[in-house]
Coordinates of C-alpha atoms and ligand atoms in Angstrom, one line a residue:
X1 CA -39.0 -17.5 40.1
X2 CA -41.3 -19.6 42.1
X3 CA -44.9 -18.7 41.2
X4 CA -46.4 -21.1 43.6
X5 CA -46.0 -18.8 46.6
X6 CA -49.3 -17.8 48.2
X7 CA -49.5 -15.2 51.0
X8 CA -52.0 -16.3 53.6
X9 CA -54.9 -13.8 53.8
X10 CA -56.3 -13.7 57.2
X11 CA -56.9 -10.0 57.9
X12 CA -59.4 -7.5 56.5
X13 CA -57.1 -4.6 56.8
X14 CA -54.6 -3.0 54.4
X15 CA -52.2 -5.9 54.8
X16 CA -55.0 -8.3 53.8
X17 CA -55.9 -6.3 50.7
X18 CA -52.2 -6.1 49.6
X19 CA -51.9 -9.9 50.1
X20 CA -55.0 -10.6 48.1
X21 CA -53.8 -8.4 45.2
X22 CA -50.4 -10.1 45.3
X23 CA -52.1 -13.6 45.2
X24 CA -54.3 -12.5 42.2
X25 CA -51.2 -11.2 40.4
X26 CA -49.3 -14.4 41.0
X27 CA -52.2 -16.4 39.7
X28 CA -52.3 -14.4 36.5
X29 CA -48.6 -14.6 36.0
X30 CA -48.7 -18.3 36.5
X31 CA -51.5 -18.6 33.9
X32 CA -49.4 -16.6 31.4
X33 CA -46.4 -18.7 32.2
X34 CA -48.4 -21.9 31.7
X35 CA -49.7 -20.7 28.4
X36 CA -46.2 -19.8 27.2
X37 CA -44.8 -23.2 28.3
X38 CA -47.7 -25.0 26.5
X39 CA -47.1 -23.1 23.3
X40 CA -43.4 -23.9 23.3
X41 CA -44.2 -27.6 23.9
X42 CA -46.8 -27.6 21.1
X43 CA -44.4 -26.0 18.6
X44 CA -41.6 -28.4 19.5
X45 CA -44.0 -31.3 19.0
X46 CA -45.2 -30.0 15.7
X47 CA -41.7 -29.4 14.3
X48 CA -40.4 -32.8 15.4
X49 CA -42.3 -35.0 13.0
X50 CA -41.4 -33.3 9.7
X51 CA -37.9 -32.7 10.8
X52 CA -37.3 -36.3 11.8
X53 CA -38.8 -37.5 8.5
X54 CA -36.4 -35.3 6.6
X55 CA -33.4 -36.3 8.7
X56 CA -34.1 -40.0 8.2
X57 CA -34.5 -39.7 4.5
X58 CA -31.3 -37.6 4.1
X59 CA -29.3 -40.0 6.3
X60 CA -30.6 -42.9 4.4
X61 CA -29.4 -41.4 1.1
X62 CA -26.0 -40.6 2.6
X63 CA -25.5 -44.1 3.9
X64 CA -26.4 -45.9 0.7
X65 CA -24.3 -43.4 -1.3
X66 CA -26.8 -43.4 -4.1
X67 CA -28.3 -40.2 -5.5
X68 CA -31.7 -39.3 -4.0
X69 CA -34.6 -40.7 -6.0
X70 CA -37.0 -38.1 -7.4
X71 CA -40.0 -39.3 -5.4
X72 CA -37.9 -38.9 -2.2
X73 CA -37.0 -35.3 -3.2
X74 CA -40.6 -34.6 -3.7
X75 CA -41.5 -35.9 -0.3
X76 CA -38.7 -33.9 1.3
X77 CA -39.9 -30.8 -0.6
X78 CA -43.4 -31.4 0.8
X79 CA -42.1 -31.5 4.3
X80 CA -40.1 -28.3 3.8
X81 CA -43.3 -26.6 2.5
X82 CA -45.2 -27.8 5.5
X83 CA -42.6 -26.5 7.9
X84 CA -42.7 -23.1 6.0
X85 CA -46.5 -22.9 6.3
X86 CA -46.3 -23.8 10.0
X87 CA -43.8 -21.1 10.7
X88 CA -45.8 -18.5 8.8
X89 CA -49.0 -19.6 10.7
X90 CA -47.2 -19.4 14.0
X91 CA -46.0 -15.9 13.2
X92 CA -49.5 -14.6 12.5
X93 CA -50.9 -16.4 15.6
X94 CA -48.2 -15.0 17.9
X95 CA -48.9 -11.4 16.6
X96 CA -52.6 -12.0 17.1
X97 CA -52.3 -13.4 20.6
X98 CA -50.1 -10.5 21.6
X99 CA -52.7 -8.1 20.2
X100 CA -50.1 -6.7 17.8
X101 CA -51.7 -7.7 14.5
X102 CA -52.1 -4.6 12.4
X103 CA -54.9 -4.6 9.9
X104 CA -55.0 -2.6 6.7
X105 CA -58.8 -2.0 6.5
X106 CA -60.3 -0.6 3.3
X107 CA -63.8 -0.8 1.8
X108 CA -63.9 -4.3 0.2
X109 CA -66.5 -5.8 -2.1
X110 CA -66.8 -9.1 -0.1
X111 CA -69.2 -10.7 -2.5
X112 CA -66.8 -10.3 -5.4
X113 CA -63.8 -11.4 -3.2
X114 CA -65.7 -14.5 -2.1
X115 CA -66.7 -15.4 -5.7
X116 CA -63.0 -15.2 -6.5
X117 CA -62.0 -17.3 -3.5
X118 CA -64.6 -20.0 -4.4
X119 CA -63.2 -20.0 -8.0
X120 CA -59.7 -20.4 -6.6
X121 CA -60.5 -23.5 -4.5
X122 CA -62.8 -25.0 -7.2
X123 CA -60.0 -27.1 -8.7
X124 CA -59.1 -28.6 -5.3
X125 CA -62.8 -29.4 -4.7
X126 CA -63.1 -31.0 -8.1
X127 CA -60.1 -33.2 -7.4
X128 CA -61.8 -34.4 -4.3
X129 CA -65.1 -35.1 -6.1
X130 CA -66.9 -32.2 -4.4
X131 CA -69.3 -29.6 -5.8
X132 CA -68.8 -26.1 -4.6
X133 CA -71.2 -23.2 -5.2
X134 CA -71.6 -19.5 -4.3
X135 CA -74.7 -17.5 -3.5
X136 CA -75.1 -13.8 -2.8
X137 CA -78.4 -12.1 -1.9
X138 CA -77.3 -8.8 -3.3
X139 CA -74.2 -7.1 -4.8
X140 CA -71.9 -5.5 -4.2
X141 CA -71.6 -6.1 -0.5
X142 CA -69.0 -3.8 0.9
X143 CA -67.3 -4.3 4.3
X144 CA -64.3 -2.6 5.9
X145 CA -61.7 -5.3 5.9
X146 CA -58.0 -6.1 5.4
X147 CA -58.4 -8.0 2.1
X148 CA -55.4 -10.3 2.5
X149 CA -56.2 -11.3 6.1
X150 CA -59.9 -11.8 5.5
X151 CA -59.1 -13.9 2.5
X152 CA -57.0 -16.1 4.7
X153 CA -60.0 -16.6 7.0
X154 CA -62.2 -17.9 4.2
X155 CA -59.4 -20.0 2.7
X156 CA -58.8 -21.7 6.0
X157 CA -62.4 -22.5 6.6
X158 CA -63.0 -23.7 3.0
X159 CA -59.9 -25.8 2.9
X160 CA -61.2 -27.6 6.0
X161 CA -64.6 -28.0 4.3
X162 CA -62.9 -29.7 1.4
X163 CA -60.6 -31.8 3.6
X164 CA -63.3 -33.1 5.9
X165 CA -66.0 -33.8 3.3
X166 CA -66.0 -37.2 1.6
X167 CA -66.3 -37.6 -2.2
X168 CA -69.6 -36.7 -3.7
X169 CA -70.3 -34.0 -1.1
X170 CA -71.4 -30.5 -1.6
X171 CA -70.0 -27.2 -0.2
X172 CA -72.1 -24.0 -0.4
X173 CA -70.8 -20.5 0.3
X174 CA -73.6 -18.0 1.1
X175 CA -73.1 -14.3 1.7
X176 CA -76.0 -12.3 3.2
X177 CA -75.9 -8.6 3.9
X178 CA -77.6 -6.8 6.8
X179 CA -78.3 -9.7 9.1
X180 CA -79.4 -8.5 12.5
X181 CA -77.8 -10.4 15.4
X182 CA -77.1 -9.3 19.0
X183 CA -78.8 -6.0 18.0
X184 CA -76.1 -5.1 15.5
X185 CA -76.0 -5.4 11.7
X186 CA -73.7 -7.9 10.2
X187 CA -72.5 -9.2 6.9
X188 CA -72.6 -13.0 7.2
X189 CA -70.8 -15.6 5.3
X190 CA -71.9 -19.2 5.8
X191 CA -69.8 -22.1 4.6
X192 CA -71.9 -25.2 4.6
X193 CA -70.5 -28.7 4.0
X194 CA -72.0 -32.1 3.9
X195 CA -68.9 -33.7 5.5
X196 CA -68.0 -35.8 8.5
X197 CA -69.1 -33.3 11.0
X198 CA -67.8 -32.5 14.5
X199 CA -69.0 -34.1 17.7
X200 CA -70.8 -31.7 20.0
X201 CA -68.3 -32.0 22.9
X202 CA -65.4 -31.1 20.6
X203 CA -67.0 -27.9 19.4
X204 CA -65.8 -25.8 22.3
X205 CA -62.1 -26.6 21.6
X206 CA -62.3 -26.1 17.9
X207 CA -60.6 -22.7 17.9
X208 CA -57.8 -23.7 20.3
X209 CA -54.4 -23.8 18.6
X210 CA -53.2 -27.2 17.5
X211 CA -56.6 -28.7 18.4
X212 CA -57.6 -31.6 16.2
X213 CA -60.7 -33.6 16.5
X214 CA -58.8 -36.7 15.5
X215 CA -55.1 -36.3 15.4
X216 CA -54.2 -39.1 13.0
X217 CA -56.9 -38.1 10.4
X218 CA -55.8 -34.5 10.4
X219 CA -52.1 -35.1 10.1
X220 CA -52.8 -37.4 7.2
X221 CA -54.6 -34.6 5.4
X222 CA -51.7 -32.2 6.1
X223 CA -53.2 -29.5 8.2
X224 CA -51.2 -27.5 10.8
X225 CA -54.0 -27.4 13.4
X226 CA -53.7 -23.7 13.5
X227 CA -56.2 -22.7 10.7
X228 CA -59.3 -22.1 12.8
X229 CA -57.4 -20.5 15.6
X230 CA -55.9 -18.0 13.2
X231 CA -59.4 -17.5 11.6
X232 CA -60.9 -16.8 15.0
X233 CA -58.2 -14.1 15.8
X234 CA -58.4 -12.5 12.4
X235 CA -62.2 -12.2 12.5
X236 CA -62.1 -10.8 16.1
X237 CA -59.5 -8.2 15.0
X238 CA -62.2 -7.1 12.4
X239 CA -64.8 -6.7 15.2
X240 CA -66.6 -9.8 14.2
X241 CA -67.1 -13.4 15.4
X242 CA -67.4 -17.0 14.1
X243 CA -70.2 -19.5 14.9
X244 CA -70.2 -23.1 14.1
X245 CA -73.0 -25.7 13.9
X246 CA -72.3 -29.3 13.2
X247 CA -73.9 -32.7 13.1
X248 CA -71.7 -35.8 12.9
X249 CA -72.0 -37.6 9.5
X250 CA -74.3 -34.8 8.3
X251 CA -72.0 -31.8 7.9
X252 CA -70.8 -28.5 9.4
X253 CA -71.6 -24.9 8.9
X254 CA -69.2 -22.1 9.8
X255 CA -70.6 -18.6 9.8
X256 CA -68.4 -15.6 9.8
X257 CA -70.1 -12.4 11.1
X258 CA -68.4 -9.1 10.1
X259 CA -69.8 -5.7 11.2
X260 CA -71.6 -4.0 8.3
X261 CA -69.5 -1.0 7.4
X262 CA -70.8 2.5 7.1
X263 CA -70.4 2.0 3.3
X264 CA -73.4 -0.3 3.1
X265 CA -75.5 0.9 5.9
X266 CA -77.1 3.9 4.3
Ligands
LIG1 P1 -56.3 -28.5 10.8 O1 -55.1 -27.9 10.2 O2 -56.0 -29.8 11.6 O3 -57.4 -28.6 9.8 P2 -57.9 -26.4 12.0 O4 -57.6 -25.5 13.1 O5 -58.1 -25.8 10.7 O6 -56.7 -27.4 11.9 O7 -59.1 -27.3 12.4 C1 -59.1 -27.9 13.7 C2 -59.9 -29.3 13.6 O8 -61.3 -29.0 13.5 C3 -59.5 -30.2 12.5 O9 -58.4 -30.9 12.8 C4 -60.8 -31.0 12.3 O10 -60.7 -32.1 13.2 C5 -61.9 -30.1 12.7 N1 -62.6 -29.4 11.6 C6 -62.4 -28.2 11.1 N2 -63.2 -27.9 10.0 C7 -64.0 -29.0 9.9 C8 -65.1 -29.4 9.0 N3 -65.5 -28.5 8.1 N4 -65.7 -30.6 9.1 C9 -65.2 -31.5 10.1 N5 -64.2 -31.2 11.0 C10 -63.6 -30.0 10.9

């Protein structure tokens, strides 16, 4: 249908009110339609590159009639993995954006979980010449959370910290219980890196899907551009929020605020 119709509103009577409501509705419909169109365009764009790489390599192998060399198989496998991750991320994101993400919240010792997560990414940090450490002001720190989903939040943010911090840098993960903010009590997790940072004017777009500060750089490092968007939705679903502070060439701090559960508020 044509969503560009606009009923002229020139009377203050019932007809005028109906016309105004109609125009407001059309506006919102058009916004939703634009968002849907953008998403489809973004997804098509993201799928195109890995698919065309795979197509080219396979066609090449077919034409030369030779068996596919192992390093090419490896490369093809990488692209398939990337596509799989992208599809999985898109699935979570579409559920979250539709408000249909179901959480399985249970009391979770977040300090223990974080220590485990830091341990899990240590090897990747090592490989990149980075030091990563974990600090907790008290233990245990219990929050109501969906363990699997909240783990994804921290993995997404920490993977970025590793990706966007040059060799020799340092990443610190700090968990603090009972932080007062906006007159409510939160459990806060700060992930501080000494990396390349993010320019101030880019900070507002950071949580938009497929947003990358510098496209070429990010594609090279293999991200999907969905990590922060997903983290944002998952934390919101838990009743929390994320803040970010950054200084180009100095580093970035992401802080996740989760409401302190009744389990640690007594
Ligand atoms: P990607 O998969 O591209 O990393 P994200 O949604 O996870 O997508 O992040 C969006 C963009 O934010 C990244 O492309 C990068 O430019 C920037 N970014 C995220 N985390 C950091 C960080 N710790 N330091 C510098 N830039 C970052």
